[in-house]
């Protein structure tokens, strides 16, 4: 397993853009990686954008994001109200939101949905990410679901067992509205990270998997 580390000078904040179609997507897809970045990299400037969330889902998204980014001094949390399940029909309006972000923020790393995700909202966010940000490091995260669309990641972030546990517990705690779903539990989240840890030979046994279509290794 080959690895590389971004060139971080410790002076300018590392700018991280997190994009999620729904209120729990960012936390499920890259939650431990964000925890790991916060622990290992300073300073950070994180912009966290959730595109769909109504009523209790919006409150859950806000509370969870505030918990995840509690120790980050430079942060911006945005919650939008696009209609869940209808993102393809709202594509032009969502694109306008992307363009506004692009005008004010130039990220070093972008976390977004996986291009082969079978959920239409997730795919729309992925497509608009690549359409809007043309020369950035984009890491596509995965969301386990009934559809069975898991792939084979080509980029891994090893994480400690402690941080993996922290993510799984927080997901169950902050997203009570999802508790009736048969797949939404701590065991599934830990299990997926254990599989990705096995695949990447993670020292802790845990990792998050990502898909990256383009990376330039500047030596």
PDB file of C-alpha atoms in Angstrom, residues 31-124:
ATOM      1  CA  UNK A  31     -16.824  11.637   9.439  1.00  0.00           C
ATOM      2  CA  UNK A  32     -13.719   9.900  10.796  1.00  0.00           C
ATOM      3  CA  UNK A  33     -11.510  11.544   8.188  1.00  0.00           C
ATOM      4  CA  UNK A  34     -12.758  14.960   9.310  1.00  0.00           C
ATOM      5  CA  UNK A  35     -12.096  14.032  12.949  1.00  0.00           C
ATOM      6  CA  UNK A  36      -8.617  12.875  11.939  1.00  0.00           C
ATOM      7  CA  UNK A  37      -7.902  16.101  10.035  1.00  0.00           C
ATOM      8  CA  UNK A  38      -9.012  18.182  13.005  1.00  0.00           C
ATOM      9  CA  UNK A  39      -6.729  16.179  15.295  1.00  0.00           C
ATOM     10  CA  UNK A  40      -3.664  16.130  13.018  1.00  0.00           C
ATOM     11  CA  UNK A  41      -3.796  19.286  10.890  1.00  0.00           C
ATOM     12  CA  UNK A  42      -3.835  22.879  12.097  1.00  0.00           C
ATOM     13  CA  UNK A  43      -4.930  25.413  11.093  1.00  0.00           C
ATOM     14  CA  UNK A  44      -8.085  24.357   9.232  1.00  0.00           C
ATOM     15  CA  UNK A  45     -10.774  26.278   7.391  1.00  0.00           C
ATOM     16  CA  UNK A  46     -13.818  24.042   6.872  1.00  0.00           C
ATOM     17  CA  UNK A  47     -16.951  24.825   4.893  1.00  0.00           C
ATOM     18  CA  UNK A  48     -19.740  22.315   5.559  1.00  0.00           C
ATOM     19  CA  UNK A  49     -22.759  22.346   3.240  1.00  0.00           C
ATOM     20  CA  UNK A  50     -25.918  20.235   3.529  1.00  0.00           C
ATOM     21  CA  UNK A  51     -28.327  20.644   0.634  1.00  0.00           C
ATOM     22  CA  UNK A  52     -31.506  19.022   1.967  1.00  0.00           C
ATOM     23  CA  UNK A  53     -33.028  19.104   5.432  1.00  0.00           C
ATOM     24  CA  UNK A  54     -36.463  19.995   6.716  1.00  0.00           C
ATOM     25  CA  UNK A  55     -37.751  20.404  10.284  1.00  0.00           C
ATOM     26  CA  UNK A  56     -36.126  17.827  12.590  1.00  0.00           C
ATOM     27  CA  UNK A  57     -33.649  16.762   9.911  1.00  0.00           C
ATOM     28  CA  UNK A  58     -32.363  20.328   9.694  1.00  0.00           C
ATOM     29  CA  UNK A  59     -31.967  20.517  13.466  1.00  0.00           C
ATOM     30  CA  UNK A  60     -30.123  17.205  13.466  1.00  0.00           C
ATOM     31  CA  UNK A  61     -27.793  18.428  10.728  1.00  0.00           C
ATOM     32  CA  UNK A  62     -27.011  21.620  12.614  1.00  0.00           C
ATOM     33  CA  UNK A  63     -26.367  19.895  15.941  1.00  0.00           C
ATOM     34  CA  UNK A  64     -24.196  17.216  14.355  1.00  0.00           C
ATOM     35  CA  UNK A  65     -22.117  19.680  12.322  1.00  0.00           C
ATOM     36  CA  UNK A  66     -21.529  21.810  15.401  1.00  0.00           C
ATOM     37  CA  UNK A  67     -20.367  18.726  17.306  1.00  0.00           C
ATOM     38  CA  UNK A  68     -18.042  17.594  14.513  1.00  0.00           C
ATOM     39  CA  UNK A  69     -16.489  21.050  14.071  1.00  0.00           C
ATOM     40  CA  UNK A  70     -16.540  22.119  17.718  1.00  0.00           C
ATOM     41  CA  UNK A  71     -12.770  22.701  17.937  1.00  0.00           C
ATOM     42  CA  UNK A  72     -12.391  24.279  14.463  1.00  0.00           C
ATOM     43  CA  UNK A  73     -12.014  28.060  14.669  1.00  0.00           C
ATOM     44  CA  UNK A  74     -12.489  28.821  10.966  1.00  0.00           C
ATOM     45  CA  UNK A  75     -15.725  27.163   9.870  1.00  0.00           C
ATOM     46  CA  UNK A  76     -18.939  27.865   8.025  1.00  0.00           C
ATOM     47  CA  UNK A  77     -22.001  25.614   8.217  1.00  0.00           C
ATOM     48  CA  UNK A  78     -24.666  26.012   5.517  1.00  0.00           C
ATOM     49  CA  UNK A  79     -28.019  24.236   5.562  1.00  0.00           C
ATOM     50  CA  UNK A  80     -30.248  24.382   2.479  1.00  0.00           C
ATOM     51  CA  UNK A  81     -33.809  23.198   1.962  1.00  0.00           C
ATOM     52  CA  UNK A  82     -33.846  21.550  -1.463  1.00  0.00           C
ATOM     53  CA  UNK A  83     -36.530  18.896  -1.803  1.00  0.00           C
ATOM     54  CA  UNK A  84     -35.302  15.456  -0.809  1.00  0.00           C
ATOM     55  CA  UNK A  85     -35.450  12.972  -3.683  1.00  0.00           C
ATOM     56  CA  UNK A  86     -35.939  15.609  -6.397  1.00  0.00           C
ATOM     57  CA  UNK A  87     -32.424  17.005  -6.896  1.00  0.00           C
ATOM     58  CA  UNK A  88     -32.313  16.253 -10.660  1.00  0.00           C
ATOM     59  CA  UNK A  89     -35.403  18.456 -11.097  1.00  0.00           C
ATOM     60  CA  UNK A  90     -33.778  21.240  -9.056  1.00  0.00           C
ATOM     61  CA  UNK A  91     -30.399  20.969 -10.739  1.00  0.00           C
ATOM     62  CA  UNK A  92     -30.191  24.536 -12.074  1.00  0.00           C
ATOM     63  CA  UNK A  93     -31.002  26.088  -8.685  1.00  0.00           C
ATOM     64  CA  UNK A  94     -28.543  23.804  -6.885  1.00  0.00           C
ATOM     65  CA  UNK A  95     -25.929  24.722  -9.489  1.00  0.00           C
ATOM     66  CA  UNK A  96     -26.401  28.392  -8.597  1.00  0.00           C
ATOM     67  CA  UNK A  97     -25.584  27.501  -4.989  1.00  0.00           C
ATOM     68  CA  UNK A  98     -22.393  25.784  -6.151  1.00  0.00           C
ATOM     69  CA  UNK A  99     -21.377  28.834  -8.161  1.00  0.00           C
ATOM     70  CA  UNK A 100     -21.817  31.100  -5.139  1.00  0.00           C
ATOM     71  CA  UNK A 101     -19.559  28.805  -3.113  1.00  0.00           C
ATOM     72  CA  UNK A 102     -16.953  28.823  -5.875  1.00  0.00           C
ATOM     73  CA  UNK A 103     -16.891  32.642  -5.926  1.00  0.00           C
ATOM     74  CA  UNK A 104     -16.035  32.898  -2.236  1.00  0.00           C
ATOM     75  CA  UNK A 105     -14.101  29.737  -1.395  1.00  0.00           C
ATOM     76  CA  UNK A 106     -11.237  27.872  -3.075  1.00  0.00           C
ATOM     77  CA  UNK A 107     -10.838  24.524  -1.290  1.00  0.00           C
ATOM     78  CA  UNK A 108      -7.705  22.395  -1.124  1.00  0.00           C
ATOM     79  CA  UNK A 109      -9.736  19.218  -0.596  1.00  0.00           C
ATOM     80  CA  UNK A 110     -13.355  18.513  -1.469  1.00  0.00           C
ATOM     81  CA  UNK A 111     -15.393  15.666   0.011  1.00  0.00           C
ATOM     82  CA  UNK A 112     -18.443  14.764  -2.044  1.00  0.00           C
ATOM     83  CA  UNK A 113     -20.648  11.829  -3.042  1.00  0.00           C
ATOM     84  CA  UNK A 114     -19.453   8.838  -5.080  1.00  0.00           C
ATOM     85  CA  UNK A 115     -20.144   9.059  -8.812  1.00  0.00           C
ATOM     86  CA  UNK A 116     -21.718   5.562  -8.963  1.00  0.00           C
ATOM     87  CA  UNK A 117     -24.050   6.131  -5.995  1.00  0.00           C
ATOM     88  CA  UNK A 118     -27.543   4.925  -6.930  1.00  0.00           C
ATOM     89  CA  UNK A 119     -29.352   7.698  -5.052  1.00  0.00           C
ATOM     90  CA  UNK A 120     -30.323  10.412  -7.541  1.00  0.00           C
ATOM     91  CA  UNK A 121     -29.664  13.256  -5.080  1.00  0.00           C
ATOM     92  CA  UNK A 122     -26.178  11.945  -4.337  1.00  0.00           C
ATOM     93  CA  UNK A 123     -25.309  11.645  -8.027  1.00  0.00           C
ATOM     94  CA  UNK A 124     -26.509  15.185  -8.695  1.00  0.00           C
TER      95      UNK A 124
END
